[in-house]
Amino acid sequence: MTDRAAIEGELMDVVRELYPICRSITGNGVRETLAILGRYLPLRLTEVPTGTQVLDWVVPREWNIRDAWIKRSDGQRIVDFHAHNLHVVNYSVPVSGRFRLEQLRPHLFSLPDQPDAIPYRTSYYADSWGFCLTDRQLRELPDDEYDVCIDSSLTEGSLTYAEALLPGDTTDEILISAHVCHPSLSDDNLSGLAVAALLARELGAESRRRYSVRILFAPGTIGAIAWLAKNRETAHRIKHGLTLTCLGDGLPFAFKKTFDGNTELDRVAALVLKESGQDHSLVNYFPYGYDERQYNSPGFRLPVGSLMRGQHGQFPEYHTSLDNLSFVSGKGLAESYDVLRAMIGTLQRNRRYVNLAPYGEPQLGKRGLYRAVGGTGLPGLQFAMLWVLAMSDGEHTLLDIAERAGLTFDAAHTAATLLLEHELLAHDKVDALNSVNTMEKASP
Amino acid sequence: MTDRAAIEGELMDVVRELYPICRSITGNGVRETLAILGRYLPLRLTEVPTGTQVLDWVVPREWNIRDAWIKRSDGQRIVDFHAHNLHVVNYSVPVSGRFRLEQLRPHLFSLPDQPDAIPYRTSYYADSWGFCLTDRQLRELPDDEYDVCIDSSLTEGSLTYAEALLPGDTTDEILISAHVCHPSLSDDNLSGLAVAALLARELGAESRRRYSVRILFAPGTIGAIAWLAKNRETAHRIKHGLTLTCLGDGLPFAFKKTFDGNTELDRVAALVLKESGQDHSLVNYFPYGYDERQYNSPGFRLPVGSLMRGQHGQFPEYHTSLDNLSFVSGKGLAESYDVLRAMIGTLQRNRRYVNLAPYGEPQLGKRGLYRAVGGTGLPGLQFAMLWVLAMSDGEHTLLDIAERAGLTFDAAHTAATLLLEHELLAHDKVDALNSVNTMEKASP
Amino acid sequence: MTDRAAIEGELMDVVRELYPICRSITGNGVRETLAILGRYLPLRLTEVPTGTQVLDWVVPREWNIRDAWIKRSDGQRIVDFHAHNLHVVNYSVPVSGRFRLEQLRPHLFSLPDQPDAIPYRTSYYADSWGFCLTDRQLRELPDDEYDVCIDSSLTEGSLTYAEALLPGDTTDEILISAHVCHPSLSDDNLSGLAVAALLARELGAESRRRYSVRILFAPGTIGAIAWLAKNRETAHRIKHGLTLTCLGDGLPFAFKKTFDGNTELDRVAALVLKESGQDHSLVNYFPYGYDERQYNSPGFRLPVGSLMRGQHGQFPEYHTSLDNLSFVSGKGLAESYDVLRAMIGTLQRNRRYVNLAPYGEPQLGKRGLYRAVGGTGLPGLQFAMLWVLAMSDGEHTLLDIAERAGLTFDAAHTAATLLLEHELLAHDKVDALNSVNTMEKASP
């Protein structure tokens, strides 16, 4: 089996293992999920008790569910939580009783335009209950009396999130954040969890890294808010961040920009996606979607973008039972894995250098840097070296150079590495100082 | 009669009443005009005596005219000031005598390309005289001797301008300026006078306003210069200004930008015209045209744009007797009235706000701001609230928000008002301080 | 003979006289060339001894050549340096011996795609030798033994460059730099030498100039580097510079921008080329090509662009014997002469002015500036005066005005001159101070 086939298989294995679990914004489904993910990266769990004030919000009660069903008067289960956990409106209060069809109807949700799909509905922050079913099922319900049971509990408990920190040379961080609250939906967001977990495993195996890398698995909205509340003083260490979602489908890539829209991350994402050869689009920031809206909020303004393939609400499988295991593929997941790895790798290597022979052009020939590249004309590496020398004035990063010269980032980096070896280039002091300053700022 | 019909009718009434009066840069025609306009807004008149130095200029003698004619040798008046005041070159010195046709010819002006139009000509700042007539008339003149009379006077007197100040919460001002010197020309500029006067009446009825609003009716060039000379120390209070001209025709709107080209006013004008659904164009600043050239001059650099429909010299009726009462319409005037009102309203409401719950997204649900809007999906008002919250960091105005979010200004303002009521937003202190500073600056 | 024909003839005469000389980066060919150019401008020669460290480089040995040939075994010279100096690889070490064809082959260079052209090859900084010949010649060589001789010398000597300084009101300089190292190639770069020398003659005849103008004739790369090494402390006086190359062909003009890309020079070049009516393109900076790469290097960052017609490596005659006397024309050279003169003239005249009557518009009529231009409508000069007055706030240069108003630079300059005469404009003090400051900075 090739490495490629291996990673594709592993990514699908993670999605497949997590798929049956019924998650919500609180409860054991999240814990069970985090336990599985914890095999791939050193996750540290945090439990935030019900009732804790987190920024403008309060952690809600913990929700757990054991069973739920609707039975016809003849005792046959016609809607069954164990058949599909989307059948229950997520966060439903417990209910038990007998209802006539017209009494039941306000609690039943279907998608008339997609008669074979079960919708995904939630009732967070509202004491209600309900069932989701296909429109075909709904239309076939006889005028009967129905026994209804939702064996759920809403109790004092806690909200759970988990994070891993891969320490770098500085306390400056790259954040990878994926929401962990959706039940049996593959693309949204088991795909993000799988990609993040397996990439963290690979990154963790590196001997050294410049930025620290933080991976955060938290329930959507309230989880990110809880994390931000607990890390309000140090959140500024996040210099670049990405929320991950819908990465397993075969749709074109989309990068949703940060609030600023022109940060280093935004430019790295554009370059990496261009170099990837993948169809993609760059989407302007808007203040809804996933947890990037929390990170980018005015009090934090962390430069966090969002990497996705299928976009929020824009594909028919979105938030329905059609977002199942066959909607995602190892190929789709692995392509996302590659793009994410390239983004992080570019951020980690994007430095400023200083040309140590800045007066005129240094004589590359006497250092064997013509021989190193040989041939006639202007070969790629020599071209890259000339650009790196011309722009390494302490103002420009390798990203600036790649963008302006039309080089790949790797070409610019290879040239810089060679020039560094030949002592024609040095790391920029300001670049190094920045990190130290950050470390100082980081200790309150 | 609807409100719409009422305002259309009133605007036309003003134009119709002012049309017969022979105005010039000085003289009783201006005073008579200002007396009529003074019915609609509290005008304060200023008389600047002949010979007064105003900036680089000197106020010229006062011109008045009683009669003027050309008679054939048989005594028949073939050109008669009382038939149309455009027949006399405006500011002509008095003349009385008998002329042969070839002697008269250098004093006769017509438009060969528009044989039925009387041109509008002036001889300000030059001691000369002349008559304007249709080219058809001119070509039919027999080789005769003609008795010529211009019963005008040029005497020590004064130049007259009038202004109204609608006081606001600050001494910062919005200036509305319209030239009052043209004789019987409807679009240029009775239209501007009518729109300004009636809108001032409406604005004056408001209980309170943020910016003070100043309306200035002054003769072109020398009148604006006289006003600037008298108000040189306080002119900086003008934070936004508009000259009004040619607002009664049915031509597409044009906004001529300020010298800077990207001031708040320029952006408000662009947004309001876009939202109006009217055909329009944005025209770059150029240092001629109307009195915006005085306000924008380097010593003042007041951000004054120009709102017009037909543009300076670009339509055939321009500066001819064809710019008559049938060239303008109540509909054309009322559309301009609406656009101008929207511009002023947008400027008045364009504030910076500060999100009081800037860390993460505030929980709108617990404040009933979800219920307030109801429904599923992301309804317009909720969308607007999220954008206002996301951008209210003390840096961005509602205009910034509307432009970036693709909201109408009203939608952004409605959202801000709702959030202000729920104490999720406050007025920006800097915004408030600016006004105080301006008030201090304003007292010399 | 017209002036036009005269300058075309003179330009071609210079090219024709210099064509036969065998130049290299060092040696007597350069000195002989500079002696001829010295008839047109006051050249001061600098000899930099072999072995001198110049920035990152070392001045190489001096190369001279007397003869070179390949003889067939029957004694016939089949390749002869005296027939064309491109036949010898420039900088070849001396050689003398008998070679079989297969031994000789690695030392023979031709262009299979251009069978009748002799290529131009060099072996600077490498101890080797070779001959260049047409591919037709090469393919016809019989399998013979050949007597080979290169009667060259590589000795301790010096590198020669020459410069002329036309002093201006300030020590701020405009640099004109042309490489002087290529042997019998007309366009690259006898064209640049001829245009620079004759234009310097014309500029030298002016009674006064604002910027000093420096003309530098130096061997490519090492010559510019030697000059920069000797003038490292004062090189900052160069405020604008141009390298000249390939100016005699009839191809469209190209201006290669400075590293910054938006300096005053870049904008002047764009305006002058647009006004010239010549086909042209603006090319972004790249760190190879001619000596602009040395001037723009990070240690100097001198805003030096490059003016050319045929572009580096992009026309078939480039660096071959086809770049001969018939490839260039007096017309092509004189058009370049005009463009270069206009660029320098625009830079010399591009000042900031201050409107002395900045409050409102000054009354041009009372100063005869309406009569001066006469007519009706808005004649060009009056239009230009209004723009110059409107923008002369100490921030904007004539170039800014011409660009924004859509005026030619000459129109803006004429208007400014007229307004200066009428004391409505003054030279900007900061503009004057800059020059003084520069003079102070210039004395180390």
mmCIF file of C-alpha atoms in Angstrom, chain C residues 19 24 34 70 104 109 112 294 319 334 359 405:
data_model
loop_
_atom_site.group_PDB
_atom_site.id
_atom_site.type_symbol
_atom_site.label_atom_id
_atom_site.label_comp_id
_atom_site.label_asym_id
_atom_site.label_seq_id
_atom_site.Cartn_x
_atom_site.Cartn_y
_atom_site.Cartn_z
ATOM 1 C CA TYR C 19 31.576 49.483 -34.450
ATOM 2 C CA SER C 24 35.664 43.723 -23.463
ATOM 3 C CA LEU C 34 36.032 56.330 -24.534
ATOM 4 C CA ILE C 70 41.793 28.947 -37.304
ATOM 5 C CA LEU C 104 38.504 21.601 -31.602
ATOM 6 C CA PHE C 109 30.113 27.851 -30.875
ATOM 7 C CA PRO C 112 21.884 26.022 -35.265
ATOM 8 C CA GLN C 294 23.479 46.887 -9.394
ATOM 9 C CA HIS C 319 23.939 39.010 -29.118
ATOM 10 C CA ALA C 334 16.962 59.924 -32.843
ATOM 11 C CA TYR C 359 -8.342 81.310 -0.787
ATOM 12 C CA ALA C 405 -5.734 66.758 -15.041
#
